[in-house]
Short mmCIF file of C-alpha atoms in Angstrom, two decimals:
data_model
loop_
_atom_site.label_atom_id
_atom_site.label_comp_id
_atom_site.label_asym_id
_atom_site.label_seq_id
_atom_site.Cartn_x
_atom_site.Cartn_y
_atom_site.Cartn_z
CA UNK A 108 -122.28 84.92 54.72
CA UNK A 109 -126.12 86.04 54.04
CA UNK A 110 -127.10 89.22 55.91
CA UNK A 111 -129.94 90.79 56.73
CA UNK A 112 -130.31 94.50 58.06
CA UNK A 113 -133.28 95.25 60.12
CA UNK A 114 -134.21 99.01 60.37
CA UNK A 115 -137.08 100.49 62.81
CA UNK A 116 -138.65 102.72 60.06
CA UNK A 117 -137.63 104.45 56.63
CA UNK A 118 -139.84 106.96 56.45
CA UNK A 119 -137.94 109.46 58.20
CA UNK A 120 -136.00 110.85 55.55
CA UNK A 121 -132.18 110.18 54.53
CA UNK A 122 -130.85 111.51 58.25
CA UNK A 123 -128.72 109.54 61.11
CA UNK A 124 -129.62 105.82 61.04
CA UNK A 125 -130.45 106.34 57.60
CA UNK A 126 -126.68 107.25 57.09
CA UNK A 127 -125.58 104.61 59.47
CA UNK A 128 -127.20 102.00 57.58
CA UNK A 129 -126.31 102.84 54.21
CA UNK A 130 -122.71 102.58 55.10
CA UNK A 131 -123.25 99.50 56.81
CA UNK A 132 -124.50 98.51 53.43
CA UNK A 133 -121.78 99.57 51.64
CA UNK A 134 -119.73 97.42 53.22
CA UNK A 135 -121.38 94.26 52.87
CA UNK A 136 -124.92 93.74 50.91
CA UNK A 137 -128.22 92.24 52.13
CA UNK A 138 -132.45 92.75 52.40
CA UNK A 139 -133.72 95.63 54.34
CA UNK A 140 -136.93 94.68 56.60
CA UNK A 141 -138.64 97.47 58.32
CA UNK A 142 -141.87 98.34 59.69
CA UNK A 143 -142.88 100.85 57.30
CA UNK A 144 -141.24 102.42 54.03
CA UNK A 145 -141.94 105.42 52.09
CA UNK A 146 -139.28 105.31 48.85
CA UNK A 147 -140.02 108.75 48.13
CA UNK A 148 -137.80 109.96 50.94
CA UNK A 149 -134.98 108.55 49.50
CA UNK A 150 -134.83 109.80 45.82
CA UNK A 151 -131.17 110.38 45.28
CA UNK A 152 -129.80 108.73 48.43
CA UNK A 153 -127.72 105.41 48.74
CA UNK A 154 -131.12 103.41 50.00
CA UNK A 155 -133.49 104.54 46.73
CA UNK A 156 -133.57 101.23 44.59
CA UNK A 157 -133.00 99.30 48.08
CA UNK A 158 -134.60 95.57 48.38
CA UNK A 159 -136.96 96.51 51.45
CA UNK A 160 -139.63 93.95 53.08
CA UNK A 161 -142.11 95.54 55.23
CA UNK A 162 -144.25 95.01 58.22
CA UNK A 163 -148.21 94.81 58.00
CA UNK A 164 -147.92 98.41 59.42
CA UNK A 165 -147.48 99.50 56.12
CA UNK A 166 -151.02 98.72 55.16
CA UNK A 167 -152.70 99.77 57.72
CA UNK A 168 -154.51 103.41 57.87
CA UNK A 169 -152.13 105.98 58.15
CA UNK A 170 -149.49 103.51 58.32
CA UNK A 171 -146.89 105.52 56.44
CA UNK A 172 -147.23 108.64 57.54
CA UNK A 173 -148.48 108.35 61.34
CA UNK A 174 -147.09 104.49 62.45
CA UNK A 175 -145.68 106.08 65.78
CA UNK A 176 -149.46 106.45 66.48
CA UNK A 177 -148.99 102.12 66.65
CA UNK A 178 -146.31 101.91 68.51
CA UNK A 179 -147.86 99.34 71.18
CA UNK A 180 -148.27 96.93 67.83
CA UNK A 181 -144.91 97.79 66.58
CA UNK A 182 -143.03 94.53 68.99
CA UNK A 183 -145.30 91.83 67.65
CA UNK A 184 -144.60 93.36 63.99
CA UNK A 185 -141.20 93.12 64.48
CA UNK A 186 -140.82 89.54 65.12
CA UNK A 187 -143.45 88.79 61.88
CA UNK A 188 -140.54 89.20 59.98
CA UNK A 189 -139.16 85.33 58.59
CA UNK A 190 -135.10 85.70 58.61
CA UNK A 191 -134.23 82.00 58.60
CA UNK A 192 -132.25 82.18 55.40
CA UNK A 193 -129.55 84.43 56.58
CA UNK A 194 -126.47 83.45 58.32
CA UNK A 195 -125.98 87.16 60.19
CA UNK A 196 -129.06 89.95 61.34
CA UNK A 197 -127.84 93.30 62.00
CA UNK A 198 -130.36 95.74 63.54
CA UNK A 199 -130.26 99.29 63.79
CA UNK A 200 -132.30 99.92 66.46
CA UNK A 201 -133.61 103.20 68.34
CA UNK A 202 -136.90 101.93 69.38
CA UNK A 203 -137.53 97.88 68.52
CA UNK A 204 -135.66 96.94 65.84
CA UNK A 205 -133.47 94.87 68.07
CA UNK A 206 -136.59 92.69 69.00
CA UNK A 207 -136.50 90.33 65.61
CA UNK A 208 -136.62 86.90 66.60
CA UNK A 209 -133.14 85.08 65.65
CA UNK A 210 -132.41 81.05 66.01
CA UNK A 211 -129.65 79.66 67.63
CA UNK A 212 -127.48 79.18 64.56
CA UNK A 213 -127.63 82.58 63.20
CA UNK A 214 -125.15 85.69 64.53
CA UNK A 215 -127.07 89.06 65.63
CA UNK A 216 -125.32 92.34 65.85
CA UNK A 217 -127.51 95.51 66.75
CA UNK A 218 -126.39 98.59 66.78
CA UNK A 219 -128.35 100.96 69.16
CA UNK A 220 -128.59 104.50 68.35
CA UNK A 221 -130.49 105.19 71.36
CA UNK A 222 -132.31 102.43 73.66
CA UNK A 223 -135.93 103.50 73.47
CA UNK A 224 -135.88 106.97 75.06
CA UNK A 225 -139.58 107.65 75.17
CA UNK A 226 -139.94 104.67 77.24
CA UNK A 227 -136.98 104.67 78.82
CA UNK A 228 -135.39 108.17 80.15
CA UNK A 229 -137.54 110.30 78.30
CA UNK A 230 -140.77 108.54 79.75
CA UNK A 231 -141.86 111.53 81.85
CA UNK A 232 -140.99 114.13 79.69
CA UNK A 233 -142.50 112.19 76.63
CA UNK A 234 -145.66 112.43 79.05
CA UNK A 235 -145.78 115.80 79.61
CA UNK A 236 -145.09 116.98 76.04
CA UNK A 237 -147.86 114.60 74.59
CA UNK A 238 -150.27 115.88 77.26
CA UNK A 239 -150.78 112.70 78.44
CA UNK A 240 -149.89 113.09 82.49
CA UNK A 241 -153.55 112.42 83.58
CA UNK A 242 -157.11 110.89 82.40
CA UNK A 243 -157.74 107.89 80.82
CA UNK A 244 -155.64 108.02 77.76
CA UNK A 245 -152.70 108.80 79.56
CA UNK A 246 -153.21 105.71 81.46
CA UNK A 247 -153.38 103.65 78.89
CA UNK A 248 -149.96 105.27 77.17
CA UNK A 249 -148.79 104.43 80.67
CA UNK A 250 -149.70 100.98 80.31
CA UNK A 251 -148.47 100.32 77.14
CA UNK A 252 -145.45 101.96 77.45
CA UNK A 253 -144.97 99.91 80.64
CA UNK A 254 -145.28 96.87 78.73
CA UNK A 255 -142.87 97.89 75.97
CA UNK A 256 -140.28 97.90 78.61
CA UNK A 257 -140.78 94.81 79.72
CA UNK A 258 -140.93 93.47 76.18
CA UNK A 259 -137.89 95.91 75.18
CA UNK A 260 -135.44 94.53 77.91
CA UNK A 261 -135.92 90.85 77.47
CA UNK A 262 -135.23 91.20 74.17
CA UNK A 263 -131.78 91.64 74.96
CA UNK A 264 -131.30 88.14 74.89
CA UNK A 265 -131.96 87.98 71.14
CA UNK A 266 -129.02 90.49 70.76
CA UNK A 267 -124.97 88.81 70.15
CA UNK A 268 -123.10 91.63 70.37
CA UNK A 269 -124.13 95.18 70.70
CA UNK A 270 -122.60 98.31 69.39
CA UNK A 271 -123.59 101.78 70.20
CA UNK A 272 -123.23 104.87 68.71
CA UNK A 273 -121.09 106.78 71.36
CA UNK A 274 -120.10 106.11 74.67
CA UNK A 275 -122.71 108.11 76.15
CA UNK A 276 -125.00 105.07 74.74
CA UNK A 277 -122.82 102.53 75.69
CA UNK A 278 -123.39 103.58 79.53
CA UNK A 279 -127.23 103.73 78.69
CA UNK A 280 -127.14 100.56 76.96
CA UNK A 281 -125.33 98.96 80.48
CA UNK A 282 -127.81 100.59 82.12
CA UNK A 283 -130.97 99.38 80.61
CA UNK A 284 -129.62 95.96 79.62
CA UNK A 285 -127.11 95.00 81.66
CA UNK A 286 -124.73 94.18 78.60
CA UNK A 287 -121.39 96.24 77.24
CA UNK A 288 -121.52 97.34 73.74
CA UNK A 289 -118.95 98.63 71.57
CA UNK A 290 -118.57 101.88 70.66
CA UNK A 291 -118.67 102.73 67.20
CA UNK A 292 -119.39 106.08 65.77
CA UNK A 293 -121.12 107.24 63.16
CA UNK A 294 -120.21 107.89 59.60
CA UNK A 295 -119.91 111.72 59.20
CA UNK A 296 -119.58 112.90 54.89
CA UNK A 297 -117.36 115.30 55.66
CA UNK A 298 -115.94 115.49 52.15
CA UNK A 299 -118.89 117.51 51.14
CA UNK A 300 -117.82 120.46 53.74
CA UNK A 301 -115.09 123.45 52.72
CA UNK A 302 -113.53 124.69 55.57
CA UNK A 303 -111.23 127.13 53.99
CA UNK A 304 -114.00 129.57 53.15
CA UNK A 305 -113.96 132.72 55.32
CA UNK A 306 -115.80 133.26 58.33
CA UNK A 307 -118.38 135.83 58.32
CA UNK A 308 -120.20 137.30 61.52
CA UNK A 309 -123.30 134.91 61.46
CA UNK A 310 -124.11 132.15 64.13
CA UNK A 311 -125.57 129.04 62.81
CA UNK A 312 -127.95 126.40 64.09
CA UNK A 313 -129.71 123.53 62.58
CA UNK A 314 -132.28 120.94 63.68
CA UNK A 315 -135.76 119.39 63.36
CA UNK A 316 -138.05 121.41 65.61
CA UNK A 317 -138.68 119.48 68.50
CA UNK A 318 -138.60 120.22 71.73
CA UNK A 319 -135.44 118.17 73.39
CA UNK A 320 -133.36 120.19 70.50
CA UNK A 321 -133.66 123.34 72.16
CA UNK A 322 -133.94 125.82 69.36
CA UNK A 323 -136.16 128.06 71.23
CA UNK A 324 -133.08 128.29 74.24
CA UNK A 325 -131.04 129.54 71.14
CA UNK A 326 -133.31 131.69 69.50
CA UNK A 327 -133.86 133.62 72.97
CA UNK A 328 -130.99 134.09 73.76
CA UNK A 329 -129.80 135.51 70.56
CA UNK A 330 -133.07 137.45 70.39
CA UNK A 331 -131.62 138.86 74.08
CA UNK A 332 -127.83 139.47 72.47
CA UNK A 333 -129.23 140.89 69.92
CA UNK A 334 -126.78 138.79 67.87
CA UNK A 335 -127.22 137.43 63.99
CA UNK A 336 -128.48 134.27 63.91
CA UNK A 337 -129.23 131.46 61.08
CA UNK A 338 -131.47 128.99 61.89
CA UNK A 339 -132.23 125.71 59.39
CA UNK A 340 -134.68 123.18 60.08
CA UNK A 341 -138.39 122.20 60.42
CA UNK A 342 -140.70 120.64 62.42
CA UNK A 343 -143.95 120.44 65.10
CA UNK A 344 -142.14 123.67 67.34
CA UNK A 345 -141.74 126.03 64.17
CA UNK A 346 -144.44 128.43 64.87
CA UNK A 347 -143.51 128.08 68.42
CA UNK A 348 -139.60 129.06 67.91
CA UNK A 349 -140.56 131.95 65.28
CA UNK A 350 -142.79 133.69 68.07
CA UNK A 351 -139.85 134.14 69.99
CA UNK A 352 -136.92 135.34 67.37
CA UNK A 353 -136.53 138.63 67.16
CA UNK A 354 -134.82 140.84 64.08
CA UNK A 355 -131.16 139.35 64.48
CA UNK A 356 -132.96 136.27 63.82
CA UNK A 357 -133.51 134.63 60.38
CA UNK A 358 -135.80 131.02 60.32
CA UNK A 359 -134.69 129.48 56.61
CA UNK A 360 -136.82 126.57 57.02
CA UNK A 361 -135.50 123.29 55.94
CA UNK A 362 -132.89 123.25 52.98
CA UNK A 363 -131.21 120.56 50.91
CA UNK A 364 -127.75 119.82 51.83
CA UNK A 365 -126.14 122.24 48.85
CA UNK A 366 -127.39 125.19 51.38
CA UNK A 367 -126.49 123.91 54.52
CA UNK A 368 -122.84 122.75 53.62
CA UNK A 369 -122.67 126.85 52.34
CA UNK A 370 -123.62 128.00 55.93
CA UNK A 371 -121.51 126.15 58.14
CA UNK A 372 -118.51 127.02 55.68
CA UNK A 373 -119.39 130.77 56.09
CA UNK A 374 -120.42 130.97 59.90
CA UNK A 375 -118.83 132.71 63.19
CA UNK A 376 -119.80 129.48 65.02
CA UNK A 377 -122.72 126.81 64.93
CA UNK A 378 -124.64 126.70 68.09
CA UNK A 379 -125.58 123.25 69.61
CA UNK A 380 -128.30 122.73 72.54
CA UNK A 381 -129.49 119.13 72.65
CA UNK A 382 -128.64 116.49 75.08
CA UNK A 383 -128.00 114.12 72.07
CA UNK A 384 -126.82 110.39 71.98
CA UNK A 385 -124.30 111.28 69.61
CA UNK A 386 -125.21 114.09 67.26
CA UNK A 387 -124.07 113.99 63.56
CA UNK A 388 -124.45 117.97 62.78
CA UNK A 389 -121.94 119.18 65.28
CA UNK A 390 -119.45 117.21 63.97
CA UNK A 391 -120.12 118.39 60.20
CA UNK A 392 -120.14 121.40 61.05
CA UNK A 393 -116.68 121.22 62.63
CA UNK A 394 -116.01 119.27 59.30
CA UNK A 395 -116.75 123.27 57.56
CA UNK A 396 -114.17 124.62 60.08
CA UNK A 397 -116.47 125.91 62.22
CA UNK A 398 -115.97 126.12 66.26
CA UNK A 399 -119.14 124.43 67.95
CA UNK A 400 -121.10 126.14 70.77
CA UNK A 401 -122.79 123.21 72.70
CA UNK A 402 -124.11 121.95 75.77
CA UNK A 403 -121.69 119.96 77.57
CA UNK A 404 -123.94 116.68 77.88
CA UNK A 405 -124.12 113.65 75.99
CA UNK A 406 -122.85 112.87 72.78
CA UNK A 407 -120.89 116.65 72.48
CA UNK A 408 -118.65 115.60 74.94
CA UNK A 409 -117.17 112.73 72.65
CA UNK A 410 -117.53 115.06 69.07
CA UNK A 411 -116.41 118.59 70.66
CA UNK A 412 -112.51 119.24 72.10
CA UNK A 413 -113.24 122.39 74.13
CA UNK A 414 -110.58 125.18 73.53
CA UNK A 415 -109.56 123.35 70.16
CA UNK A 416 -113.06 122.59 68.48
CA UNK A 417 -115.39 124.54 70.51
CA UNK A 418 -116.98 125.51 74.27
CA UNK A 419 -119.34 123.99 76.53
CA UNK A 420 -122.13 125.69 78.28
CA UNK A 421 -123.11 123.99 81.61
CA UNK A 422 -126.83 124.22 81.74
CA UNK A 423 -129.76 124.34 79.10
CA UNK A 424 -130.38 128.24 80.02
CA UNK A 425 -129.79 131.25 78.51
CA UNK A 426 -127.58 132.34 81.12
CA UNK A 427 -125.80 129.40 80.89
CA UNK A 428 -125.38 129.92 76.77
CA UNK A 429 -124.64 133.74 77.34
CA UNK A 430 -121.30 133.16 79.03
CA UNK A 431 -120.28 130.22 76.38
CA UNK A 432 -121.08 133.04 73.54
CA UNK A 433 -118.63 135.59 75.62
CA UNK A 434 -116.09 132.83 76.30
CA UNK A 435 -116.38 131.57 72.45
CA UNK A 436 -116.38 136.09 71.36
CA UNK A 437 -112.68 135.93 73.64
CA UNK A 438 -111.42 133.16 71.91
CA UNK A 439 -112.57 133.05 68.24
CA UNK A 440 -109.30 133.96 66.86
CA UNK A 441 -107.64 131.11 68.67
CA UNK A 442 -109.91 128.47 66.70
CA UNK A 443 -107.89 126.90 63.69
CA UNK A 444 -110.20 125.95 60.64
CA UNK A 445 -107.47 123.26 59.71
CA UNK A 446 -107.42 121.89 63.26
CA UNK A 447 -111.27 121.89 63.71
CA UNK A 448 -111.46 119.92 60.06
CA UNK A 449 -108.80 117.65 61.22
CA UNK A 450 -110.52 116.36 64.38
CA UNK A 451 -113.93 115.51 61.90
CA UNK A 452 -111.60 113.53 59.50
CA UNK A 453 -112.03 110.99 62.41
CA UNK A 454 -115.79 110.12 62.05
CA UNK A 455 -114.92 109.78 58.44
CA UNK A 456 -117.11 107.23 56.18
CA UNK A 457 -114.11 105.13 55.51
CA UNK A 458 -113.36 104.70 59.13
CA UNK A 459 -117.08 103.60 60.04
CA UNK A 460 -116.37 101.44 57.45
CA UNK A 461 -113.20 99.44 58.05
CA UNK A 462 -114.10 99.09 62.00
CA UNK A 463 -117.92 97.98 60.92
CA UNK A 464 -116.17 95.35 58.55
CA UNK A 465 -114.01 94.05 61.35
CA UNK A 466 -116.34 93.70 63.93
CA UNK A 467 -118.31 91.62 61.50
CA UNK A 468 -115.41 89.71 60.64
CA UNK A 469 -114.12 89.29 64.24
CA UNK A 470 -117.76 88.11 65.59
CA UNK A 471 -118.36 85.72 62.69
CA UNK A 472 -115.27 83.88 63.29
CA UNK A 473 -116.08 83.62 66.99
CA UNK A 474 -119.56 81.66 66.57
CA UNK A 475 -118.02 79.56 64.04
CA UNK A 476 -115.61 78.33 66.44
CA UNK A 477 -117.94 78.04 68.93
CA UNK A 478 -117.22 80.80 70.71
CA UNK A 479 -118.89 84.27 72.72
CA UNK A 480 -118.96 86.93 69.59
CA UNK A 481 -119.67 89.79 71.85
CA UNK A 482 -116.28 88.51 73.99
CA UNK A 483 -114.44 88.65 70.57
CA UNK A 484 -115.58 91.83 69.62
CA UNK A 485 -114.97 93.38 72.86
CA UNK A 486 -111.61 92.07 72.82
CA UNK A 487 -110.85 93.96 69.66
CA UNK A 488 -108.36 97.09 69.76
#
């Protein structure tokens, strides 16, 4: 059957829905449309060379590199796109990607990362960050954001069968839409991880600079420890996070993968402090043998096996993180590299895959006998 993929945006770089769709790719072939595209993100990476339609966005000013700045335009863009000619749409979808109109004949799968957490959960604290809690343009974000909502949850309509990315998402998709979705997690390269290296006495974290990540929790803290810490990654809180590290602390910036695979196969632990919806890193990490530190909400729960893979910490403090470090300092000689490695073999590529392949399969079949696809893929084992 003809499939097309719809994507929110590539112009993100090559990270987690990149990866997801990529795979998704891999297993069967079709047209990427997206809002906006910028190819020279994805030199070297499975999507360079990809056939990719985009959105007017694209041409506007400052399309490329600032189209969140029209997000209340980005709904009406997405259903500009003309996918008659294919049998099966597949969206992956953390803001409106699930939102492309679809006729009655053809089969839509979308697969949400995340529903839109800046209008959704994250509204207030979205708000507050972009200092937009009072005057008049925060009452117009208000109002558009209001309206996305609206827009974002009858769109659910357009959607067959959804899959999410953990079950974390799954509750959130329930919750917002009022429909089940599968669970099916993301495709982790954990080939490209040694976890037989030794260990060496340096904690690890890695993440884009924003604020939900919580570097600057884990820079404090190991600023107050007085404990070595590596920390990889970029983004709008740099200068922010540097102010507070102290001398344990070393800021590398962002690095290509070559360095980061080295540091999580040489680390005492990587350090984790993001409510995420699923949260590819941790699990990588564990793929380099290494025991995960992270807060024991969200998507960590479902990629961390405390006492086997790693500890939880309660609360986004540094009190809180303190007594996971001296839990994690009493145990670290009960944490097997092999066992860690063995539990990441399970988000495998080849497992995304198979499952991706069968849900297709299994939902296909259903609408050509007439029948509910999300019933049949529900119904799978």
């Amino acid at each position: 059957m003809s499939t097309a993929y719809i994507q929110d945006w590539l112009a993100g770089g090559f990270v987690g829905s990149e990866k997801v769709l990529a795979e998704m790719l891999a297993t069967r072939s079709g047209p990427i449309y997206t809002l906006v595209h910028r190819p020279q993100d994805f030199v070297g990476t499975p999507l360079e060379g990809a056939e990719v339609h985009t959105s007017a966005i694209q041409r506007w000013p400052g399309g490329v590199s600032h189209y969140r700045t029209y997000l209340p335009f980005m709904p009406y863009q997405i259903e500009q796109f003309d996918l008659t000619a294919y049998d099966t749409i597949v969206s992956s979808s953390h803001a409106v990607a699930k939102g492309v109109l679809v006729g009655a004949g053809q089969l839509h799968l979308s697969y949400v990362h995340s529903p839109m957490r800046y209008a959704w959960d994250l509204y207030q604290q979205y708000l507050r960050e972009a200092d937009l809690t009072r005057g008049v343009k925060a009452t117009l974000a208000k109002v558009a954001l209001h309206y996305i909502r609206v827009w974002d949850q009858s769109t659910a309509n357009r959607v067959d069968v959804f899959l999410a990315n953990s079950e974390y998402v799954a509750r959130r998709v329930w919750r917002t839409y009022r429909r089940p979705a599968r669970v099916l997690y993301p495709p982790v390269d954990v080939a490209r991880f040694d976890h037989t290296r030794p260990r060496e006495d340096f904690y690890l974290t890695m993440s884009r600079f924003v604020p939900y990540k919580r570097l600057d929790l884990i820079v404090e803290t190991f600023t107050r420890l007085r404990l070595p810490l590596v920390v990889i990654g970029n983004g709008p809180d740099f200068d922010k996070v540097r102010a507070l590290a102290g001398p344990t602390v070393q800021l590398l910036g962002r690095q290509d993968d070559a360095v980061v695979a080295d540091h999580m196969s040489r680390c005492r632990a990587f350090v984790f402090a993001a409510d995420e919806d699923f949260g590819i890193v941790p699990v990588e990490a564990q793929a380099a043998g290494a025991p995960v530190i992270a807060y024991g909400k969200g998507g960590s729960l479902e990629t961390v096996r405390p006492g086997v893979t790693g500890v939880f910490f309660g609360q986004q403090t540094t009190q809180s993180l303190e007594r996971a470090i001296g839990v994690f300092e009493g145990q670290a000689r009960d944490f097997d590299a092999a066992v860690i490695r063995r539990h990441a073999e399970t988000f495998r590529p080849e497992r995304f895959r198979e499952a991706f392949q069968t849900i297709l399969t299994a939902a296909e079949e259903a609408r050509q006998r007439g029948q509910d696809p999300e019933r049949a893929v529900m119904a799978l084992p």
